[in-house]
Coordinates of C-alpha atoms in Angstrom, one line a residue:
M1 CA 15.0 18.3 23.9
G2 CA 14.7 14.5 23.8
Y3 CA 14.5 12.2 20.8
T4 CA 12.0 13.4 18.0
E5 CA 11.6 11.8 14.7
E6 CA 11.9 13.9 11.5
L7 CA 9.0 13.8 9.1
C8 CA 8.6 14.0 5.4
Q9 CA 7.8 17.7 4.7
I10 CA 5.2 16.6 2.1
C11 CA 3.4 13.7 3.5
G12 CA 4.0 14.1 7.3
V13 CA 5.1 10.6 7.9
S14 CA 8.2 9.4 9.8
F15 CA 11.2 8.2 7.8
N16 CA 12.0 5.8 10.7
I17 CA 9.4 3.1 10.0
S18 CA 9.6 -0.4 11.4
R19 CA 8.0 -3.6 10.2
I20 CA 7.6 -7.0 12.1
R21 CA 8.0 -10.1 10.0
G22 CA 6.1 -13.4 10.2
P23 CA 7.6 -16.7 11.0
D24 CA 7.5 -17.8 7.2
E25 CA 9.3 -14.5 6.1
P26 CA 13.0 -14.0 5.6
R27 CA 15.1 -11.7 8.0
S28 CA 15.2 -9.1 5.3
A29 CA 11.4 -8.7 5.7
A30 CA 11.9 -7.2 9.1
F31 CA 13.4 -3.8 9.7
G32 CA 13.6 -1.1 12.4
G33 CA 13.8 2.5 12.2
H34 CA 17.6 2.4 11.9
P35 CA 20.0 0.4 9.8
G36 CA 20.5 -3.1 11.0
S37 CA 17.7 -3.0 13.6
W38 CA 14.6 -4.9 14.1
V39 CA 11.6 -4.8 16.5
E40 CA 12.7 -6.3 19.8
G41 CA 11.4 -9.6 20.7
R42 CA 10.8 -8.8 24.4
D43 CA 8.0 -6.7 25.8
F44 CA 9.9 -3.8 27.4
H45 CA 7.0 -2.7 29.4
N46 CA 6.1 -6.1 30.6
D47 CA 9.7 -6.9 31.5
A48 CA 9.9 -3.6 33.6
R49 CA 6.7 -4.5 35.4
Q50 CA 7.9 -8.0 36.2
Q51 CA 11.0 -6.7 37.6
G52 CA 9.0 -4.4 39.9
G53 CA 6.9 -7.3 41.1
H54 CA 3.8 -6.1 39.3
D55 CA 1.1 -8.6 38.4
D56 CA -1.1 -8.0 35.4
D57 CA -4.2 -9.3 37.2
D58 CA -3.8 -6.5 39.6
D59 CA -4.5 -3.8 37.1
D60 CA -7.7 -1.8 37.3
D61 CA -9.1 -0.2 34.2
D62 CA -7.4 3.2 34.9
N63 CA -4.0 1.8 35.5
S64 CA -4.0 -0.8 32.6
S65 CA -4.6 2.1 30.1
R66 CA -1.1 3.5 30.9
F67 CA 0.6 0.3 29.3
P68 CA 0.1 -0.7 25.6
P69 CA -1.3 -4.1 24.8
R70 CA 1.3 -6.7 24.9
C71 CA 1.9 -9.8 22.7
S72 CA 2.0 -13.4 24.4
D73 CA 1.8 -16.9 23.3
E74 CA -1.9 -16.6 23.0
T75 CA -1.4 -14.0 20.1
G76 CA 0.8 -16.5 18.3
C77 CA 3.9 -14.3 18.5
S78 CA 7.2 -15.7 19.2
M79 CA 10.9 -14.5 19.0
V80 CA 14.2 -15.2 17.3
F81 CA 17.6 -15.0 19.0
R82 CA 19.9 -13.1 16.5
A83 CA 23.0 -14.8 17.9
E84 CA 25.0 -14.2 14.8
E85 CA 24.7 -10.5 15.0
L86 CA 25.5 -10.3 18.8
A87 CA 28.8 -8.5 19.0
I88 CA 29.3 -7.9 22.6
G89 CA 29.5 -9.9 25.7
P90 CA 31.7 -12.9 26.9
P91 CA 30.8 -16.4 25.4
A92 CA 29.3 -17.1 28.9
M93 CA 26.8 -14.6 28.3
L94 CA 25.9 -15.8 24.7
E95 CA 25.2 -19.2 26.5
D96 CA 22.9 -17.6 29.1
L97 CA 20.9 -15.6 26.4
F98 CA 18.8 -18.5 25.5
L99 CA 21.4 -20.3 23.4
D100 CA 20.6 -23.9 23.4
D101 CA 24.3 -25.1 24.1
E102 CA 25.4 -26.7 27.3
S103 CA 28.7 -27.7 26.0
S104 CA 30.5 -25.0 28.2
H105 CA 29.0 -26.5 31.4
S106 CA 30.4 -30.0 30.7
D107 CA 33.7 -29.1 29.0
P108 CA 36.4 -28.9 31.7
D109 CA 38.8 -27.3 29.1
Y110 CA 36.7 -24.1 28.7
I111 CA 38.5 -21.0 29.8
Y112 CA 37.4 -17.5 29.3
E113 CA 40.2 -14.8 29.2
S114 CA 39.3 -11.1 28.9
V115 CA 40.8 -9.2 26.1
G116 CA 40.2 -5.9 27.6
E117 CA 39.9 -3.0 25.3
D118 CA 41.8 -4.6 22.5
E119 CA 39.0 -6.2 20.4
D120 CA 41.5 -7.6 18.0
G121 CA 43.1 -9.8 20.6
P122 CA 43.0 -13.7 20.7
L123 CA 39.7 -15.0 21.6
E124 CA 39.5 -18.1 23.7
F125 CA 36.5 -20.2 23.0
D126 CA 34.6 -23.4 23.7
S127 CA 36.7 -26.2 22.5
D128 CA 33.7 -28.1 21.4
V129 CA 32.5 -25.4 18.9
D130 CA 32.1 -26.8 15.4
L131 CA 34.7 -25.0 13.5
S132 CA 33.1 -26.0 10.2
E133 CA 30.2 -23.6 10.6
G134 CA 32.0 -20.4 9.8
E135 CA 32.3 -19.0 13.2
F136 CA 36.0 -19.5 13.8
S137 CA 38.9 -20.9 11.9
H138 CA 41.8 -22.6 13.5
G139 CA 45.2 -23.7 12.2
K140 CA 49.0 -23.4 12.5
M141 CA 50.8 -20.1 11.6
E142 CA 52.9 -20.4 8.6
V143 CA 55.8 -18.0 8.5
D144 CA 58.3 -17.4 5.8
S145 CA 61.6 -18.3 7.6
E146 CA 63.8 -16.7 4.9
G147 CA 64.9 -13.4 6.2
D148 CA 67.8 -11.1 6.6
D149 CA 70.7 -13.1 7.8
D150 CA 72.2 -10.0 9.6
D151 CA 69.3 -9.7 11.6
D152 CA 69.6 -12.6 14.2
E153 CA 66.9 -11.1 16.6
D154 CA 64.3 -11.1 13.9
D155 CA 65.3 -14.7 12.9
D156 CA 65.0 -15.9 16.4
D157 CA 61.5 -14.2 16.7
V158 CA 60.3 -15.6 13.6
G159 CA 61.4 -19.1 14.5
S160 CA 59.8 -18.9 17.8
K161 CA 56.6 -18.2 16.2
A162 CA 56.7 -20.6 13.3
D163 CA 54.7 -23.3 15.2
Q164 CA 52.4 -21.2 17.3
E165 CA 48.7 -21.8 17.1
W166 CA 46.6 -18.9 16.0
I167 CA 43.1 -18.1 16.1
F168 CA 41.2 -15.6 14.1
R169 CA 37.7 -14.1 13.9
A170 CA 35.5 -14.7 10.8
K171 CA 32.0 -13.5 10.1
P172 CA 29.4 -16.1 11.0
I173 CA 27.0 -17.5 8.4
I174 CA 23.8 -15.5 9.0
P175 CA 20.7 -17.4 8.1
E176 CA 18.0 -15.6 5.9
F177 CA 15.1 -17.8 7.3
D178 CA 14.7 -18.9 10.8
T179 CA 13.3 -22.3 11.9
E180 CA 13.7 -22.1 15.7
F181 CA 11.4 -19.8 17.4
L182 CA 11.3 -19.0 21.1
P183 CA 8.3 -18.3 23.4
V184 CA 7.7 -14.6 23.8
D185 CA 6.5 -15.1 27.3
A186 CA 9.8 -16.2 28.9
P187 CA 10.3 -14.9 32.4
V188 CA 12.6 -11.9 32.7
T189 CA 14.7 -13.2 35.5
G190 CA 16.1 -16.2 33.6
G191 CA 16.6 -18.0 30.3
L192 CA 13.9 -20.1 28.7
D193 CA 14.8 -22.9 30.9
G194 CA 14.5 -20.5 34.0
E195 CA 17.9 -21.5 35.3
E196 CA 20.1 -18.5 34.9
D197 CA 20.0 -15.1 36.4
F198 CA 21.2 -12.8 33.7
N199 CA 22.1 -9.9 36.1
N200 CA 25.1 -12.0 37.4
H201 CA 27.0 -10.4 34.3
G202 CA 26.5 -6.7 35.3
M203 CA 26.1 -5.7 31.5
Q204 CA 22.5 -4.6 31.6
P205 CA 21.6 -8.1 30.3
L206 CA 17.9 -7.3 30.0
R207 CA 18.6 -4.6 27.3
L208 CA 21.0 -7.0 25.6
I209 CA 18.3 -9.7 25.5
Q210 CA 15.8 -7.4 24.2
R211 CA 18.3 -5.9 21.6
H212 CA 19.0 -9.3 20.1
H213 CA 15.8 -11.1 20.3
E214 CA 13.5 -10.2 17.4
H215 CA 9.9 -10.1 17.7
I216 CA 8.0 -12.4 15.3
A217 CA 4.5 -11.6 14.7
G218 CA 1.6 -14.1 15.1
P219 CA -2.0 -13.8 13.8
G220 CA -3.1 -11.8 16.8
C221 CA 0.2 -9.7 17.2
V222 CA -0.7 -6.3 18.9
N223 CA 2.8 -4.8 18.9
T224 CA 2.8 -1.2 18.0
E225 CA 6.5 -0.9 17.5
G226 CA 6.2 -1.8 13.8
Y227 CA 3.7 -2.7 11.2
R228 CA 2.5 -6.2 11.1
P229 CA 3.1 -8.5 8.2
H230 CA -0.2 -9.7 7.6
A231 CA -1.4 -6.2 7.1
I232 CA 1.2 -4.8 4.7
S233 CA 4.1 -6.4 2.5
T234 CA 7.5 -5.3 2.0
E235 CA 6.8 -4.7 -1.7
E236 CA 4.1 -2.2 -0.6
M237 CA 6.5 -0.5 1.8
R238 CA 9.4 0.0 -0.6
N239 CA 11.5 3.1 -0.1
C240 CA 9.6 4.2 3.0
H241 CA 12.9 5.0 4.6
T242 CA 14.5 6.8 1.7
V243 CA 15.2 10.5 2.2
Q244 CA 16.0 13.3 -0.3
C245 CA 16.3 16.9 0.4
L246 CA 16.2 20.2 -1.3
L247 CA 19.2 22.3 -0.4
R248 CA 20.5 25.7 -1.2
K249 CA 23.3 25.6 -3.9
P250 CA 26.8 26.7 -2.5
R251 CA 27.7 30.3 -3.2
N252 CA 29.7 30.8 -6.4
W253 CA 29.4 27.0 -7.3
Q254 CA 30.7 26.3 -10.8
P255 CA 29.3 25.3 -13.0
A256 CA 26.1 27.0 -12.2
A257 CA 24.1 24.0 -13.1
A258 CA 25.0 20.3 -12.9
A259 CA 24.8 17.9 -16.0
D260 CA 22.2 15.8 -14.2
D261 CA 20.0 18.6 -13.1
M262 CA 16.3 18.3 -13.5
N263 CA 14.9 21.2 -15.7
F264 CA 13.5 23.0 -12.6
E265 CA 16.9 22.8 -10.9
K266 CA 18.8 24.6 -13.6
D267 CA 17.7 28.1 -12.9
S268 CA 16.9 27.6 -9.3
E269 CA 18.9 28.7 -6.1
Y270 CA 18.2 25.2 -4.7
F271 CA 19.2 21.5 -5.7
L272 CA 18.0 18.0 -5.1
T273 CA 20.6 16.2 -3.0
G274 CA 21.5 12.4 -3.4
L275 CA 19.5 9.8 -1.4
A276 CA 20.0 8.5 2.2
D277 CA 18.5 5.2 3.2
R278 CA 17.6 6.4 6.8
M279 CA 17.0 9.8 8.5
P280 CA 19.7 10.1 11.3
T281 CA 18.7 11.0 14.8
G282 CA 21.2 13.7 15.0
L283 CA 20.9 17.0 13.1
W284 CA 24.3 17.5 11.6
D285 CA 25.1 13.9 10.2
M286 CA 23.1 13.6 6.9
E287 CA 25.1 11.6 4.4
V288 CA 23.7 11.0 0.9
E289 CA 25.0 9.2 -2.2
P290 CA 25.9 10.5 -4.6
A291 CA 27.4 13.7 -3.5
R292 CA 25.8 16.6 -5.7
Y293 CA 27.1 20.2 -5.8
G294 CA 29.9 19.1 -3.6
V295 CA 27.5 18.1 -0.8
G296 CA 27.6 14.6 0.5
A297 CA 27.9 14.3 4.3
G298 CA 28.0 16.6 7.4
W299 CA 24.8 18.8 6.9
Q300 CA 21.4 19.2 8.5
S301 CA 18.0 18.1 7.5
Q302 CA 15.0 19.3 9.6
S303 CA 11.2 19.3 9.0
A304 CA 10.2 21.1 12.3
F305 CA 11.7 24.0 14.1
Y306 CA 10.9 24.3 17.9
I307 CA 13.7 26.8 18.6
E308 CA 14.8 30.1 17.1
T309 CA 16.6 29.8 14.0
T310 CA 18.2 32.1 11.3
Q311 CA 18.3 32.4 7.6
E312 CA 21.9 31.5 7.5
E313 CA 21.2 28.3 9.4
L314 CA 18.3 27.5 7.0
N315 CA 20.5 27.9 4.1
Q316 CA 22.4 25.0 5.3
T317 CA 19.3 22.9 6.3
G318 CA 17.8 20.6 3.9
L319 CA 14.0 20.2 3.2
P320 CA 13.5 16.4 3.8
F321 CA 10.9 14.3 1.8
H322 CA 10.4 10.9 0.3
P323 CA 11.4 10.9 -3.4
T324 CA 8.0 9.4 -4.2
C325 CA 6.2 12.2 -2.3
F326 CA 8.2 14.7 -4.4
E327 CA 7.1 12.9 -7.5
I328 CA 3.5 13.6 -6.6
F329 CA 4.4 17.2 -6.0
I330 CA 5.9 17.3 -9.5
Q331 CA 2.8 15.9 -11.1
A332 CA 0.5 18.2 -9.2
S333 CA 2.7 21.2 -9.9
K334 CA 2.8 20.7 -13.6
Q335 CA -1.1 20.3 -13.7
I336 CA -1.9 23.3 -11.5
L337 CA 1.1 25.6 -11.9
G338 CA 2.4 24.7 -15.3
R339 CA 5.9 24.3 -13.7
V340 CA 7.7 23.0 -10.6
D341 CA 8.5 25.8 -8.3
I342 CA 11.2 24.4 -5.8
D343 CA 12.4 28.0 -4.8
A344 CA 9.1 28.9 -3.4
L345 CA 8.6 25.5 -1.8
V346 CA 11.8 26.1 0.2
Q347 CA 11.0 29.7 1.0
I348 CA 7.7 29.0 2.5
R349 CA 9.5 26.5 4.7
D350 CA 11.9 29.1 5.7
R351 CA 9.3 31.7 6.6
A352 CA 7.4 29.3 8.7
A353 CA 10.6 28.3 10.4
L354 CA 11.7 32.0 11.1
Q355 CA 8.2 32.6 12.5
Q356 CA 8.2 29.4 14.4
N357 CA 5.0 28.4 12.6
E358 CA 4.3 24.9 11.2
F359 CA 4.6 24.1 7.5
P360 CA 1.4 25.1 5.8
V361 CA -0.1 21.7 5.6
T362 CA -2.9 20.2 7.7
H363 CA -2.7 16.5 7.4
Q364 CA -5.4 14.0 7.9
D365 CA -6.3 12.6 11.4
D366 CA -4.6 9.4 10.7
V367 CA -1.3 11.0 10.2
R368 CA -1.6 13.4 13.1
D369 CA -2.6 10.5 15.5
E370 CA 0.6 8.6 14.6
Q371 CA 3.0 11.6 15.0
E372 CA 4.0 11.0 18.6
Q373 CA 7.7 11.1 19.8
V374 CA 8.1 7.7 18.2
W375 CA 5.9 6.8 15.3
K376 CA 2.9 4.8 16.6
H377 CA 2.5 1.9 13.9
S378 CA -1.2 1.6 14.6
A379 CA -3.2 -1.1 13.1
G380 CA -5.4 -0.1 10.1
R381 CA -3.1 2.8 9.2
E382 CA -0.6 0.6 7.3
Y383 CA -1.5 2.6 4.1
L384 CA 0.4 5.7 5.5
V385 CA 3.8 4.1 4.7
A386 CA 2.8 2.4 1.4
N387 CA 4.7 3.5 -1.6
P388 CA 2.3 6.0 -3.4
V389 CA 4.0 5.6 -7.0
F390 CA 5.1 2.0 -7.4
I391 CA 2.0 0.2 -6.3
P392 CA 2.0 -3.7 -6.8
D393 CA -1.7 -4.1 -6.9
L394 CA -2.5 -1.1 -9.1
A395 CA -0.2 -1.9 -11.9
P396 CA -2.1 -5.1 -13.1
I397 CA -5.4 -3.2 -12.8
V398 CA -4.1 -0.3 -15.0
A399 CA -2.5 -2.6 -17.6
A400 CA -5.7 -4.7 -17.9
S401 CA -7.7 -1.6 -18.8
I402 CA -5.7 -1.0 -22.0
V403 CA -7.7 -2.4 -25.1
S404 CA -5.1 -3.2 -27.7
D405 CA -6.7 -6.0 -29.9
D406 CA -10.4 -5.3 -30.3
A407 CA -11.0 -3.2 -33.4
A408 CA -14.7 -2.6 -32.5
F409 CA -13.7 -0.9 -29.2
S410 CA -14.7 2.7 -28.8
I411 CA -14.9 5.1 -25.8
Q412 CA -18.1 6.4 -27.2
N413 CA -19.8 3.0 -26.8
S414 CA -21.7 1.8 -23.8
P415 CA -19.9 -0.5 -21.3
F416 CA -23.2 -2.3 -20.6
P417 CA -24.8 -5.0 -22.7
T418 CA -27.7 -4.0 -24.9
T419 CA -31.2 -5.0 -23.8
A420 CA -34.6 -4.7 -25.3
R421 CA -36.4 -1.5 -24.2
L422 CA -39.8 -2.2 -22.7
H423 CA -42.6 0.1 -23.4
D424 CA -44.6 -0.1 -20.2
S425 CA -46.5 2.4 -18.2
T426 CA -43.4 3.4 -16.3
S427 CA -41.5 4.1 -19.6
A428 CA -44.3 6.3 -20.9
K429 CA -44.1 8.5 -17.7
D430 CA -40.2 9.0 -17.9
P431 CA -39.6 12.5 -19.2
F432 CA -35.9 11.8 -19.8
L433 CA -36.7 9.4 -22.6
S434 CA -37.8 12.2 -24.8
L435 CA -34.5 13.9 -24.5
P436 CA -31.9 13.7 -27.3
P437 CA -28.6 11.7 -26.5
E438 CA -26.5 15.1 -26.7
L439 CA -28.7 16.6 -23.8
I440 CA -28.4 13.5 -21.8
H441 CA -24.7 13.7 -22.0
I442 CA -24.7 17.4 -21.0
I443 CA -26.8 16.6 -17.9
I444 CA -24.7 13.5 -17.0
W445 CA -21.3 15.4 -17.2
Q446 CA -22.5 17.9 -14.5
L447 CA -23.1 15.1 -11.9
D448 CA -21.1 13.0 -9.4
S449 CA -20.9 9.3 -9.7
P450 CA -23.7 8.7 -6.7
D451 CA -26.1 11.1 -8.6
I452 CA -25.4 9.3 -11.9
A453 CA -25.9 5.8 -10.2
A454 CA -29.3 7.0 -8.9
L455 CA -30.4 8.4 -12.3
R456 CA -29.5 5.1 -13.9
L457 CA -31.7 3.3 -11.4
S458 CA -34.8 5.7 -12.0
S459 CA -34.6 6.3 -15.8
R460 CA -33.8 4.0 -18.7
A461 CA -32.6 7.1 -20.5
F462 CA -29.3 6.8 -18.6
T463 CA -28.9 3.0 -19.0
H464 CA -26.3 3.4 -21.7
L465 CA -23.6 6.0 -21.2
P466 CA -20.3 6.3 -23.1
I467 CA -17.2 4.8 -21.7
S468 CA -15.4 8.2 -21.8
L469 CA -17.8 9.4 -19.1
W470 CA -15.7 7.3 -16.6
H471 CA -12.6 8.9 -17.7
H472 CA -14.2 12.3 -16.8
L473 CA -15.2 10.8 -13.4
L474 CA -11.8 9.4 -12.7
V475 CA -10.0 12.9 -13.3
K476 CA -12.6 14.7 -11.4
E477 CA -12.9 12.4 -8.3
I478 CA -9.5 10.8 -8.3
P479 CA -7.1 13.4 -9.6
A480 CA -4.2 11.7 -8.0
L481 CA -4.5 8.9 -10.5
Y482 CA -2.5 11.0 -13.0
E483 CA -2.0 8.0 -15.2
A484 CA -5.4 9.1 -16.7
W485 CA -4.4 12.6 -17.5
S486 CA -0.7 13.2 -17.4
S487 CA 1.4 13.6 -20.6
D488 CA 4.5 12.3 -18.7
P489 CA 3.6 10.0 -15.7
A490 CA 7.1 8.5 -15.7
P491 CA 8.6 9.0 -12.2
Y492 CA 11.6 11.4 -12.0
Y493 CA 15.0 9.9 -11.9
W494 CA 15.8 9.9 -8.3
S495 CA 12.5 8.3 -7.3
T496 CA 13.4 5.2 -9.4
L497 CA 16.6 4.4 -7.4
L498 CA 17.1 2.4 -4.2
A499 CA 19.3 4.3 -1.7
T500 CA 20.6 1.0 -0.3
D501 CA 22.0 0.1 -3.8
L502 CA 23.6 3.5 -4.3
I503 CA 25.3 3.1 -1.0
K504 CA 26.5 -0.5 -1.5
Q505 CA 27.6 0.5 -5.1
K506 CA 29.7 3.3 -3.5
Q507 CA 31.4 1.0 -1.0
E508 CA 32.1 -1.8 -3.5
R509 CA 33.5 0.8 -6.2
E510 CA 35.8 2.4 -3.5
K511 CA 36.9 -1.2 -2.6
F512 CA 37.5 -2.2 -6.2
F513 CA 39.8 0.8 -6.9
R514 CA 41.6 0.3 -3.5
N515 CA 42.5 -3.2 -4.5
L516 CA 43.6 -2.0 -7.8
E517 CA 46.3 0.3 -6.2
E518 CA 49.0 -2.2 -5.6
P519 CA 48.6 -4.2 -8.9
I520 CA 48.8 -0.9 -10.9
S521 CA 52.0 0.3 -9.0
I522 CA 53.6 -3.3 -9.7
I523 CA 52.6 -3.2 -13.4
R524 CA 53.9 0.3 -13.9
Q525 CA 57.2 -0.6 -12.3
D526 CA 57.8 -4.0 -13.9
M527 CA 56.0 -3.7 -17.1
P528 CA 55.6 -0.1 -18.1
E529 CA 55.1 -1.0 -21.8
I530 CA 51.7 -2.6 -21.2
A531 CA 50.8 -0.5 -18.1
E532 CA 48.4 2.0 -19.6
E533 CA 46.4 -0.5 -21.6
W534 CA 46.3 -2.9 -18.6
I535 CA 45.1 -0.1 -16.3
K536 CA 42.4 0.9 -18.9
D537 CA 41.1 -2.6 -19.0
A538 CA 41.4 -3.3 -15.3
S539 CA 39.8 -0.1 -14.4
M540 CA 36.5 -0.9 -16.2
W541 CA 33.9 -0.7 -13.1
Q542 CA 30.7 -2.4 -13.6
W543 CA 27.8 -2.7 -11.3
P544 CA 24.8 -5.1 -12.1
E545 CA 21.3 -3.7 -11.9
D546 CA 19.7 -4.4 -8.6
P547 CA 17.0 -7.1 -9.0
D548 CA 14.8 -5.1 -6.5
R549 CA 15.0 -2.0 -8.6
A550 CA 14.1 -4.0 -11.6
E551 CA 11.1 -5.4 -10.0
M552 CA 10.1 -1.8 -8.6
L553 CA 10.4 -0.3 -12.2
K554 CA 7.9 -2.8 -13.6
L555 CA 5.3 -1.0 -11.5
S556 CA 6.0 2.4 -12.9
P557 CA 3.0 4.5 -13.8
I558 CA 2.2 4.5 -17.4
R559 CA 0.5 7.0 -19.7
L560 CA -3.0 5.5 -20.5
P561 CA -4.1 6.0 -24.1
Y562 CA -7.4 7.9 -24.0
E563 CA -8.9 6.3 -27.0
R564 CA -7.8 2.7 -26.2
T565 CA -8.5 2.6 -22.5
N566 CA -11.6 1.0 -21.0
W567 CA -12.3 3.8 -18.4
Y568 CA -15.4 2.1 -17.1
Q569 CA -13.5 -1.0 -16.1
L570 CA -10.7 0.9 -14.7
Y571 CA -13.0 3.0 -12.6
R572 CA -15.0 0.0 -11.3
D573 CA -11.7 -2.0 -10.4
I574 CA -10.2 0.9 -8.6
T575 CA -13.3 1.9 -6.6
G576 CA -14.1 -1.7 -5.8
N577 CA -10.6 -2.3 -4.4
R578 CA -10.0 1.1 -2.8
E579 CA -9.1 -0.2 0.6
S580 CA -6.8 -2.8 -0.7
L581 CA -4.9 -0.5 -2.8
K582 CA -3.0 0.9 0.1
G583 CA -0.4 2.8 -2.2
L584 CA -3.2 4.6 -4.2
K585 CA -5.1 5.4 -0.9
N586 CA -1.8 7.0 0.3
R587 CA -1.2 8.8 -3.0
V588 CA -4.7 10.3 -2.8
R589 CA -3.9 11.5 0.7
I590 CA -0.6 13.0 -0.3
W591 CA -2.2 14.6 -3.2
D592 CA -4.4 16.5 -0.8
A593 CA -1.3 17.8 1.1
V594 CA 0.5 18.7 -2.1
V595 CA -2.5 20.7 -3.3
Q596 CA -2.2 22.7 0.1
I597 CA 1.4 23.3 -0.5
I598 CA 0.7 24.6 -3.9
D599 CA -1.9 26.8 -2.7
A600 CA 0.6 28.2 -0.2
I601 CA 3.1 28.6 -3.2
Q602 CA 0.5 30.6 -5.2
A603 CA -0.2 32.8 -2.3
F604 CA 3.6 33.3 -1.8
R605 CA 4.1 34.3 -5.4
G606 CA 1.1 36.6 -5.2
E607 CA 2.5 38.5 -2.2
E608 CA 5.7 38.9 -4.2
V609 CA 3.7 40.5 -7.0
L610 CA 1.9 42.9 -4.7
T611 CA 5.4 44.0 -2.9

């Protein structure tokens, strides 16, 4: 079986989502489905057609449908050569790959010497390279000439090396913003100046070009390998790559419950793993941080089963999801079931896998249409990857609905201004005007918002309705807005973390303690009287809070006070901005999927009772 993308078991969306940045955005705003990747600058389909001598003008309607729309200078798109990250190929190839540097053509001292398989060997390079820009450092080798007098051979060796020139590699300075953009319509057979034939190097140069040229979206970008920058922001897409799983606890693991277990984990056969910042393409190379229940790396995560499996294999197979999707599952489970049943969640997955059936969720058409071998990234469906919990545009709307300093505010008041009632012939024929307010409220509470709007237009008896009515409508029509009803809308711990930060923290912590090993050894040997105190102070590991996480936490859902919230204003602002609130639109979609899962859990538990 070829490459297939694993999907979130809850929302049905791929973890390997890509985003194309605009020319005014930093490099960090662009990302591909795998760490350190981005959407390639060259149009692969167009390049292949050019190599085959195909002319776009020759296409008829039937044939042109086989190829996706492609970007061009007319769409305003461009590309950037990521030269600093190009780690393969001789310097001559770097020059060929659209580098604006002709120094090697005119420099008679330039020599390229192959280093073979030894990547750490000396690297000859253009003598005109500016050594001050961080690409290379150059100098004289300094060697301590004091050595063992008895070892003449070593002394001679040191003396012979003392004045040798040395060259070493250093990481280049990688810019965060780009200012030089290349035309996306460059011909495939040469550089931007059309002078060089890349195939002379025999290193699949076309693919090398594509990998190291990043696509930059213009206003008319039609690239479907990533979502376009004008349609969704990086803030809205936070954590779209993050993976967490439910996995069976190791047999006879002690203690039976971990100190950081959620309540629903303590008595369960399953536990929440740490976080991964991407879903790997291989089955058995999941790696998460931190390790929990002794599980960190080397296990499987799978959301679809196309071949026969066994319960033993399933016990070692994680059920993958976005942590934010699982937060919605937690909120819905508490409301509908009164508890979070992760055992049944995994078991219905297992039963479907053993029977080679699909997980019991029917996703909306937008999701199913995107689920091809590689996620489609269709325009207009960006909301599918918007964070459904930490929603940038929703947070200020929710905060503005809370009334804190108006003593006269009451949810029993009408949100509309009072107007004088006219006693005309129409009013005399209005049967609702004779009804008491209590009966008016009973009628209105049974209706949906379109019917209420129609009544307010047809009868003045419904002109003034209490603000509390719109709380009722929010809970009824948008139950996914759990800020309106949940007693604890605060996201669960793992959904508030950034997987990239956890991984970086682990790497830096390991580096910190590795660097302490030698000083600790010296202190213990030379100054044992202060060793313990010094080690205690030196081993104080600290890690600053990630600023991105701090910004994300400001968007956390909050519990709205029933008596001090202007529910009409909240309802109006949300329904009036429904399309622009991508995260909330996605949350509503995921809520529907979660309710289907909970229905399946209830049916599963019902079957257990019967048996």
